[in-house]
CSV table of C-alpha atoms in Angstrom, one decimal:
chain,number,residue,atom,x,y,z
D,1,MET,CA,-12.3,-21.8,-71.3
D,2,PRO,CA,-15.6,-22.8,-72.9
D,3,GLU,CA,-17.7,-25.4,-71.2
D,4,ALA,CA,-17.6,-27.7,-74.2
D,5,VAL,CA,-13.8,-27.9,-74.2
D,6,LEU,CA,-13.7,-28.7,-70.5
D,7,THR,CA,-16.3,-31.5,-71.0
D,8,LEU,CA,-14.2,-32.9,-73.8
D,9,LEU,CA,-11.1,-32.9,-71.7
D,10,LYS,CA,-12.9,-34.6,-68.9
D,11,TYR,CA,-14.0,-37.4,-71.2
D,12,CYS,CA,-10.6,-37.8,-72.7
D,13,PHE,CA,-9.1,-38.1,-69.2
D,14,LEU,CA,-11.7,-40.7,-68.2
D,15,ALA,CA,-10.9,-42.7,-71.4
D,16,LEU,CA,-7.2,-42.7,-70.5
D,17,VAL,CA,-7.9,-43.9,-67.0
D,18,TYR,CA,-10.1,-46.8,-68.3
D,19,LEU,CA,-7.4,-47.6,-70.9
D,20,PHE,CA,-4.8,-47.8,-68.2
D,21,LEU,CA,-6.9,-50.0,-66.0
D,22,TRP,CA,-7.7,-52.3,-68.9
D,23,MET,CA,-3.9,-52.7,-69.6
D,24,VAL,CA,-3.2,-53.5,-66.0
D,25,VAL,CA,-5.9,-56.1,-65.8
D,26,ARG,CA,-4.8,-57.7,-69.2
D,27,THR,CA,-1.2,-57.9,-68.1
D,28,ALA,CA,-2.1,-59.4,-64.7
D,29,LEU,CA,-4.4,-62.0,-66.3
D,30,ARG,CA,-1.7,-63.0,-68.8
D,31,GLU,CA,0.8,-63.5,-66.0
D,32,LEU,CA,-1.6,-65.5,-63.9
D,33,ARG,CA,-2.9,-67.8,-66.6
D,34,ALA,CA,-1.1,-71.1,-66.5
D,35,PRO,CA,-0.7,-73.2,-69.6
D,36,ALA,CA,-3.2,-76.1,-70.1
D,37,LEU,CA,-1.8,-79.5,-69.1
D,38,VAL,CA,-2.1,-81.9,-72.1
D,39,ALA,CA,-2.3,-85.5,-71.2
D,40,ALA,CA,-2.1,-87.9,-74.2
D,41,GLY,CA,-4.5,-90.8,-74.1
D,42,VAL,CA,-6.5,-89.6,-71.1
D,43,GLY,CA,-10.3,-89.2,-71.5
D,44,ALA,CA,-13.5,-91.2,-71.7
D,45,GLY,CA,-13.3,-94.3,-73.8
D,46,THR,CA,-9.5,-94.2,-74.4
D,47,ALA,CA,-7.1,-97.0,-73.5
D,48,PRO,CA,-4.4,-96.3,-71.0
D,49,ALA,CA,-1.1,-95.0,-72.4
D,50,PRO,CA,1.4,-97.8,-73.1
D,51,ALA,CA,4.4,-98.1,-70.8
D,52,PRO,CA,7.4,-96.0,-72.0
D,53,ALA,CA,9.9,-97.9,-74.2
D,54,ALA,CA,13.6,-97.9,-73.5
D,55,PRO,CA,15.1,-94.5,-73.0
D,56,VAL,CA,15.8,-92.7,-76.3
D,57,LYS,CA,18.7,-90.3,-76.5
D,58,ALA,CA,17.4,-86.7,-76.6
D,59,PHE,CA,18.2,-84.4,-79.5
D,60,ALA,CA,19.7,-81.9,-77.1
D,61,THR,CA,19.9,-81.4,-73.3
D,62,LEU,CA,19.7,-78.2,-71.2
D,63,ARG,CA,21.7,-78.2,-67.9
D,64,VAL,CA,20.7,-75.7,-65.3
D,65,VAL,CA,23.7,-73.8,-63.9
D,66,ALA,CA,21.9,-71.1,-61.9
D,67,PRO,CA,20.4,-70.7,-59.3
D,68,PRO,CA,22.8,-72.8,-57.3
D,69,ALA,CA,20.0,-74.9,-55.7
D,70,ARG,CA,19.2,-76.4,-59.2
D,71,ASP,CA,22.7,-76.6,-60.5
D,72,GLY,CA,23.3,-79.7,-62.6
D,73,GLU,CA,19.6,-80.4,-63.3
D,74,GLU,CA,19.2,-81.7,-66.9
D,75,ILE,CA,16.2,-81.3,-69.2
D,76,PRO,CA,16.2,-83.4,-72.4
D,77,VAL,CA,14.9,-81.6,-75.5
D,78,ASP,CA,13.5,-83.8,-78.3
D,79,GLY,CA,10.4,-82.0,-79.4
D,80,GLU,CA,9.6,-78.8,-77.4
D,81,VAL,CA,10.3,-77.7,-73.9
D,82,THR,CA,8.4,-74.7,-72.4
D,83,VAL,CA,10.1,-72.7,-69.7
D,84,GLY,CA,8.3,-70.6,-67.0
D,85,ARG,CA,6.7,-70.4,-63.6
D,86,GLY,CA,3.5,-72.2,-64.8
D,87,GLY,CA,2.9,-75.7,-63.7
D,88,GLY,CA,2.4,-77.0,-67.2
D,89,CYS,CA,5.9,-76.0,-68.3
D,90,ALA,CA,8.5,-78.8,-68.9
D,91,LEU,CA,11.1,-76.6,-67.0
D,92,VAL,CA,9.2,-75.1,-64.1
D,93,ILE,CA,11.1,-72.2,-62.5
D,94,ALA,CA,8.5,-71.3,-59.9
D,95,ASP,CA,11.0,-69.6,-57.5
D,96,ASP,CA,12.2,-67.2,-60.2
D,97,GLN,CA,10.4,-63.9,-59.8
D,98,TYR,CA,11.8,-62.6,-63.0
D,99,ALA,CA,10.3,-65.4,-65.2
D,100,SER,CA,6.9,-65.2,-66.7
D,101,THR,CA,4.3,-67.9,-66.4
D,102,VAL,CA,5.2,-69.2,-69.8
D,103,HIS,CA,8.5,-67.4,-70.5
D,104,ALA,CA,10.1,-69.1,-73.5
D,105,ARG,CA,10.3,-72.3,-75.5
D,106,VAL,CA,13.2,-74.4,-76.7
D,107,TYR,CA,12.4,-76.7,-79.6
D,108,ARG,CA,13.8,-78.8,-82.3
D,109,SER,CA,13.4,-77.5,-85.9
D,110,GLY,CA,14.8,-80.1,-88.3
D,111,ARG,CA,18.5,-80.5,-87.3
D,112,ASP,CA,18.5,-77.2,-85.4
D,113,LEU,CA,17.7,-76.3,-81.8
D,114,VAL,CA,15.8,-73.1,-81.5
D,115,VAL,CA,14.9,-70.9,-78.5
D,116,GLU,CA,12.1,-68.4,-78.7
D,117,ASP,CA,10.9,-65.8,-76.1
D,118,LEU,CA,7.1,-66.0,-75.6
D,119,GLY,CA,6.5,-62.3,-74.8
D,120,SER,CA,8.1,-62.3,-71.4
D,121,ARG,CA,8.5,-59.0,-69.6
D,122,ASN,CA,12.2,-59.5,-68.7
D,123,GLY,CA,13.3,-61.2,-71.9
D,124,THR,CA,15.2,-64.3,-72.9
D,125,TYR,CA,19.0,-64.1,-73.4
D,126,VAL,CA,21.3,-66.2,-75.5
D,127,ASN,CA,25.0,-65.8,-74.6
D,128,GLY,CA,24.1,-62.5,-72.8
D,129,GLU,CA,22.2,-61.0,-75.8
D,130,ARG,CA,18.5,-60.4,-75.5
D,131,ILE,CA,16.6,-62.1,-78.3
D,132,THR,CA,13.6,-60.7,-80.1
D,133,GLY,CA,12.6,-63.7,-82.2
D,134,PRO,CA,13.5,-67.4,-82.7
D,135,VAL,CA,17.2,-68.0,-82.5
D,136,LYS,CA,19.2,-71.1,-83.4
D,137,VAL,CA,21.4,-72.3,-80.5
D,138,ARG,CA,24.4,-74.7,-80.5
D,139,ARG,CA,26.2,-76.8,-78.0
D,140,ASN,CA,27.8,-74.7,-75.2
D,141,ASP,CA,25.5,-71.7,-75.7
D,142,ARG,CA,24.1,-70.2,-72.5
D,143,LEU,CA,20.4,-69.5,-72.2
D,144,GLN,CA,18.9,-67.2,-69.6
D,145,PHE,CA,15.2,-67.1,-68.6
D,146,GLY,CA,14.7,-64.5,-65.8
D,147,GLN,CA,17.4,-65.4,-63.3
D,148,THR,CA,17.6,-69.1,-64.4
D,149,VAL,CA,20.6,-69.9,-66.6
D,150,CYS,CA,21.0,-73.1,-68.6
D,151,ASP,CA,23.8,-74.4,-70.9
D,152,VAL,CA,23.1,-76.4,-74.0
D,153,ILE,CA,25.3,-79.5,-73.5
D,154,ARG,CA,24.3,-81.7,-76.3
């Protein structure tokens, strides 16, 4: 083989190695990055947040059914609930190795409750079916984030 072809192949191989390393680092950083905590009314020159008013009935509620250690835990959904291993999520599933840092979100859209996977590696499931985009859910639907399973109860 001519020297020029071997040199070209060597550079192509090197480019593939660097591309692979870049993808590994990008994936690792995305998994390690926790969502930012947003605290309303906190900062210089702002007044303290008022005390919460009387409890308001949530638009919907998620009840954890698996793993057994969290069975029965309820998460009210009125605006948006993020689900994942990250500390900034409303439903933190830190012990679930199959969940991403920010795995999915469940939110209210008008009169509908919607679940959306946020690019997790292991996917989000509604009634056993993997979802690829936002999906409307109803009462008694079963949501799965990694190994954590929730029922929509209201």
